[in-house]
Amino acid sequence: MNEMQLLTWVRGPGLNLAVGIFVLGVLWRLFEIYSLGRKKDLSAPRALPGASGWRTIFRRTLPAEGMLKKAPVTYIAGAIFHIGLAIVVFLFAPHIKLIQSLFGISWPALPSQFVDLITIVTLVALLVLLADRIMNPVKRFLSTFEDWFTWTLTFLPVLTGWLAVRHLLLPYTTMLALHILCVELLLVFLPFTKLFHAFTVFGSRWFIGAINGHKGVAV
Amino acid sequence: MQGPLIESLARQGVSRRTFSKYCATLASMMALSPVAGQAMASALAAAPAATRRPSVIWLPFQECTGCTESITRSHSPTIEGMIFDMVSLDYQETLMAAAGFQAEEALHTAMKENQGKYLLIVDGSVPLALEGAYSCIAGRTNLELLKEASRGAAAIVAMGSCAAFGGLPHANPNPTGAVAVSDIIKDRPIVNVPGCPPIPVVMTGVLAHFITFGSLPELDALGRPKAFYGETIHDRCYRRPFYDQGKFAKTFDDEGARNGWCLFELGCKGPVTYNSCATTKWNAGTSWPVESGHGCLGCSEPDFWDAGGFYRALSVPAGPLQMVGAAAAVGVATGAAVSFLNRAKKRAAKAGHETTTLADLEK
Amino acid sequence: MTITDDKEFKLALASLPVERQRQIAVAFCRRVLDLSHDARVKSALESAGRADITEAELQLAAHAAHAARVDSFAQCGSDASWTAQSGHFVAKAAQACVRIAVPGESIAWDAAMQARLARTCQTVAEGLGTENTEAREQYRILETFLQR
Amino acid sequence: MTASLEKGVRVLKEVIDAPIASYFNSCVHCGLCAEACLFYTETGNPKYTPIHKLEPMRRLYEQEYTLLGRLKKTVGLSKPVTDAELGEWQELVYNSCTLCGRCSAVCPVGNDVVYMVRKFREGMSASGNAPEGIKGAANRTITIGSPMGVKLPAVKAQMKHVEKDFGIPIPMDVEGAEYMVMLSSMEIMNFPEYLGAIAKIMQHVGKTWTLCSTAFEATNAGMQIGNSDLARVIVSRIVEGAEKLKVKTVISPECGHAYTALRWEGANLVGRPFTFKVQHIVEVLGEFQELGLLKTEGFEKVRLTFHDPCQLARRGGVIQPQRNLLNMVAKNFVEMPDAGYMNWCCGGGGGASAIEEGEALRLEAFKVKKSQFETVKPDRVVTACANCRIVLEEGLEHYQMDLPVVGLTEMVADHLVAKGA
């Protein structure tokens, strides 16, 4: 298995397997979670426009009043990371090419130098978040193996992707193969770790929005 | 610089200066020092006189004669043709006049007389299925011929991707069980000269190096001469600036293609292919695949036939996803099953509920 | 003049100047002082009783009475006892006595009400419900106080 | 029957639902809920991180309701929940949690942590791991009728006293009255003036009201302990009383958790929507103000600020009415930092103040309130919850801050123009 064969494997059967497990895992876990149902709230609702689950899905993206100054690192680095990752994944030309080849839809890309800069910013944000998870007493207290593992699972694809585009450290073939492999590992583990918050965050925010919206509280 | 080669070159109107300039370029291409150019020129010129011309045996197995075409494509009386004056090409089925048992006769005598000294060139992959019955010469399988010929060979040159990595016959589903030379012969120095076909000057370069220095050039992990296969096409490609600026041709006839933009999105395998097409180019420097507007196929890399479509970009999956439907079905089924179990468990817990009274607050 | 109901009682008290209101308030508190076991309440009442009390002493006494009142709150969910609660209201009555009078507010009336609550708590604790004569006793004290 | 781990686990299996499952799967251990919880911010001890208070329930959910969790359990890889562990968690789930909901307000992935703590208490109480203080309160509420053992005669005594003090009759068991007023034992014992204020207000606006002899107690220790069975018994009394007296609206008094128990959990406990409205007294006053029924005179001149009881503002949705009322009777009303929806808890709600062993922790948690007051430097604090008042007064006393605390209802009543004027 030399790097060309590795690249061919990860671009072919590897990706197939990973996407398969990903789809299987996501559907399985979504059913498993949301099938538990929720009892209807019999108390008389208090109508307040803007207090609904739907609104909370967006509003909860911003920090609550007065919280930004209490945990600036988490909020700022977290926001930069998520936005950066979104830009790199969805607005970088080769990724759009990939999505087009799989699903047929495509959209204009950002110039690669700009995405390259965003990738560096995203990597730095991730490293800051890692440092904070080590230094912050609460985060370290809460952290289990899964936290360190999922951090790595998220960091490696971005790093290898950047190195591949920049043709650094390893020959392009190997680095591209590693990049795709890391993405596949991320896909495989996502539904079974806390990375699944990428899907359940909408359900959770909707629930808290609906439960409190019923009481006329816009959370 | 004297010697019979110089006289014969002069007869064909090739001056000494042209000959030494050729050796200098050859040496530079092989990443040798300029001084080596001079040494190569004097060695080439003197070689036939000092010793018997080294014997070269060319064994063709499962091959399409593309490599032979390539090495002889020098239709104009270029220097490559002259190289054959330096070697005694004792056996080459396509080029030799003899046929039938005379040809076999020539092969065996060459092997006997130059035992341990001749250079064996192999062209084409070696089939192993049905004990090699898929490809035989004079009733003997390529496998036997290769083993027999390699025993007396000083070195083996696996010419072309088929001999080097198995090539087209080895591609999926590989009915003949074709393998590369290096998969069979483990005890002889082998140099792989992959390409489909390899670049002519690369082939002659390897021969010239063997004749001059009596040894094989420095090889990379896949047994390929680093001089020619040290860098990727992408690193030396003249369209690289377009790649860096993100300017890609989307179709073969769009405005990008006409402007000579990068062909990455049209499946060019340049970034992952080690060869010197971008520098040496083909047909005496006339052009090369990318320059002619078509992406590199990656023909000097193992299993390039099975590396996803030639027209699918590297960053694009090799093929459509087959498993998604089935995976979704299994996912939904598993989810539904677990939901059923969960709801049953929750109902049971509700049914088994024992109303807490004040006394129940104490353990 | 005789006082027969709370309306007259309240009017009479309100008509008194602050110093005299403080004296009558202390008198009401002394009647229920035995219900409280908090030294601070006793000390606050003693200092309030002295006619020549200065602003600073008043401040100090108010603080002591405040602390006594806060400490004697019946805790939410605790098995509160009415006897203890009567002590709480004695502290509240004492605090009314030492409060800096604000025009329009009648510290004597407040003290009287808190004293009655203290007594009610005691009778509730003893299971007598609201049968107590604290109000009439307070009328007597005021009548004798007004003659002096 | 006595409490047991097995009963506790069964109750948890019953109450764990899709929201809780979604929340456990969304938590990314970011630690922001701790930054919002006064028990962490004032002690700096990471064990008070809100999501950590749910660890046993999280493991139980994983082992019972996820396929991988169940597989891990069968092969013995999972750490089962033990009674000892629940005992250890009692301090986290009760002493260091007043169900104030600030953690839920900040969780970036939208986990309603307080919703989960409330459900976890179902399992804790069923397994006998609830604190003594609240058990006593629940016991007294069910057997005697009030968590502090207040019986009807005592209520009648206070009513008589208030009638004399305020000169207004206090109706009891009047059928067909528009409002049925509830009291919390805190008010009956510590703040009888509240009842007087109600009488004055109702007289002022000319509304008919009544107390109910069989259901005068508003607080619900069953909900504080987190046991729906007990809470159902307690709240059913109020429902029967209200329906017997055929009142239109039941007024929940100045007590946060009583409001949550009756307004939001009541219908779900008895299993059917109420046939009457439930309003917090601040809501009622807000309505009266909007209808222009409250004619007031004079203004409080001193600098005062408002402490929002969590169950009223953040958890109950009543935020603006109290401010309108204050602006009606006060000239110098200033908001404290984080006022309104994000206000900090007094530290004593949800039965926490009934737990003796939690006293020291509560006083330490009170420092956040102290710094809020130090920032605003008010001369008086107004709030709308009897227990908040006492916890605030005790805290202020502990930190030698001379700051009186008054109830909003009483303040509004003081400024009402006398009838007929």
Coordinates of C-alpha atoms in Angstrom, one line a residue, chain D residues 243-408:
Chain D
E243 CA -63.3 24.9 41.7
K244 CA -65.4 24.5 44.8
L245 CA -65.4 28.3 45.3
K246 CA -65.9 28.7 41.5
V247 CA -63.3 31.5 41.4
K248 CA -62.2 33.0 38.1
T249 CA -58.5 33.5 39.0
V250 CA -56.2 32.1 41.7
I251 CA -53.5 34.6 42.8
S252 CA -50.1 33.0 43.6
P253 CA -48.6 35.1 46.3
E254 CA -45.1 36.7 46.6
C255 CA -43.3 33.4 46.4
G256 CA -41.4 32.2 43.3
H257 CA -41.6 28.5 43.5
A258 CA -45.2 28.5 44.5
Y259 CA -45.9 30.2 41.2
T260 CA -44.0 27.7 39.2
A261 CA -45.6 24.8 41.0
L262 CA -49.1 26.1 40.5
R263 CA -48.9 28.0 37.2
W264 CA -46.7 25.7 35.1
E265 CA -46.6 22.3 36.8
G266 CA -50.1 22.3 38.3
A267 CA -52.1 21.3 35.2
N268 CA -49.6 18.6 34.3
L269 CA -49.7 17.2 37.8
V270 CA -53.4 16.9 38.0
G271 CA -53.5 15.8 34.4
R272 CA -55.9 18.3 33.0
P273 CA -56.0 22.0 32.1
F274 CA -57.2 24.2 34.9
T275 CA -60.8 25.6 34.7
F276 CA -59.5 28.8 36.3
K277 CA -56.7 31.3 35.6
V278 CA -53.5 31.4 37.7
Q279 CA -51.7 34.7 38.1
H280 CA -48.8 35.9 40.2
I281 CA -49.8 38.9 42.4
V282 CA -47.4 41.0 40.4
E283 CA -49.2 40.0 37.2
V284 CA -52.5 41.0 38.8
L285 CA -51.2 44.3 39.9
G286 CA -49.7 44.9 36.5
E287 CA -53.1 44.3 35.0
F288 CA -54.8 46.6 37.4
Q289 CA -52.3 49.3 36.5
E290 CA -52.9 48.8 32.8
L291 CA -56.7 49.1 33.4
G292 CA -56.0 52.3 35.3
L293 CA -57.6 51.0 38.5
L294 CA -54.6 51.9 40.7
K295 CA -54.7 55.5 41.8
T296 CA -51.6 56.2 43.8
E297 CA -50.2 59.3 45.5
G298 CA -46.7 60.3 46.6
F299 CA -43.5 58.7 45.5
E300 CA -40.7 56.9 47.2
K301 CA -37.8 59.3 47.0
V302 CA -35.1 57.0 48.3
R303 CA -32.8 55.2 45.8
L304 CA -34.2 51.7 45.3
T305 CA -33.5 48.8 43.1
F306 CA -35.5 45.6 42.3
H307 CA -34.4 42.0 42.9
D308 CA -36.1 39.7 40.3
P309 CA -37.2 36.4 41.9
C310 CA -35.9 33.8 39.4
Q311 CA -39.2 31.8 39.2
L312 CA -41.1 35.0 38.5
A313 CA -38.8 36.6 35.9
R314 CA -36.5 34.2 34.1
R315 CA -38.6 31.1 34.7
G316 CA -42.1 32.7 34.8
G317 CA -41.9 35.4 32.1
V318 CA -43.1 38.2 34.4
I319 CA -40.4 40.9 33.9
Q320 CA -42.0 44.2 32.9
P321 CA -45.0 44.5 35.2
Q322 CA -42.9 44.9 38.3
R323 CA -41.0 47.7 36.6
N324 CA -44.1 49.6 35.6
L325 CA -45.4 49.3 39.2
L326 CA -42.2 50.6 40.6
N327 CA -42.1 53.6 38.2
M328 CA -45.7 54.3 39.4
V329 CA -44.7 54.7 43.1
A330 CA -41.0 55.5 43.0
K331 CA -39.0 58.4 41.6
N332 CA -35.5 57.0 42.1
F333 CA -35.7 53.4 40.8
V334 CA -32.4 52.1 39.4
E335 CA -31.8 48.7 37.8
M336 CA -29.0 46.6 39.2
P337 CA -26.6 45.0 36.7
D338 CA -27.9 41.8 35.0
A339 CA -31.4 43.0 36.1
G340 CA -34.5 41.3 34.7
Y341 CA -34.2 38.0 32.7
M342 CA -30.5 37.5 33.7
N343 CA -30.8 38.5 37.3
W344 CA -28.8 36.5 39.9
C345 CA -30.6 34.2 42.4
C346 CA -30.8 35.1 46.1
G347 CA -29.5 31.6 46.7
G348 CA -32.3 30.3 48.9
G349 CA -35.1 29.3 46.5
G350 CA -36.4 25.9 45.6
G351 CA -36.3 24.7 49.2
A352 CA -32.6 25.4 49.4
S353 CA -33.2 27.6 52.4
A354 CA -34.8 24.7 54.3
I355 CA -31.6 22.8 54.1
E356 CA -29.6 23.6 57.3
E357 CA -26.3 22.0 56.1
G358 CA -26.5 24.3 53.0
E359 CA -26.3 27.5 55.0
A360 CA -22.6 28.2 54.6
L361 CA -22.6 27.6 50.9
R362 CA -25.7 29.9 50.5
L363 CA -23.9 32.7 52.3
E364 CA -20.9 32.3 50.1
A365 CA -23.1 32.2 47.0
F366 CA -24.7 35.4 48.2
K367 CA -21.6 37.4 47.4
V368 CA -22.8 37.9 43.8
K369 CA -25.9 39.6 45.2
K370 CA -23.7 41.6 47.5
S371 CA -21.6 42.8 44.5
Q372 CA -24.8 43.7 42.6
F373 CA -25.9 45.9 45.5
E374 CA -22.4 47.4 45.9
T375 CA -22.5 48.4 42.3
V376 CA -25.9 50.1 42.5
K377 CA -25.7 51.3 46.1
P378 CA -29.4 51.5 46.7
D379 CA -31.0 52.7 49.9
R380 CA -33.7 50.0 49.8
V381 CA -34.2 46.8 47.9
V382 CA -37.7 45.8 46.6
T383 CA -38.6 42.2 45.6
A384 CA -41.7 40.1 45.1
C385 CA -40.9 36.9 47.0
A386 CA -41.2 36.4 50.8
N387 CA -38.3 33.8 50.8
C388 CA -36.1 36.1 48.7
R389 CA -36.7 38.9 51.2
I390 CA -35.6 36.7 54.2
V391 CA -32.6 35.3 52.3
L392 CA -31.6 38.8 51.2
E393 CA -32.0 40.2 54.7
E394 CA -30.0 37.3 56.2
G395 CA -27.3 37.7 53.6
L396 CA -27.1 41.5 54.0
E397 CA -27.0 41.1 57.8
H398 CA -24.1 38.5 57.4
Y399 CA -22.1 40.9 55.3
Q400 CA -23.0 43.9 57.6
M401 CA -24.8 45.8 54.8
D402 CA -27.5 48.0 56.2
L403 CA -30.1 47.7 53.5
P404 CA -33.8 47.3 54.1
V405 CA -35.8 44.8 51.9
V406 CA -39.5 45.4 51.2
G407 CA -42.2 43.6 49.3
L408 CA -43.5 45.2 46.1

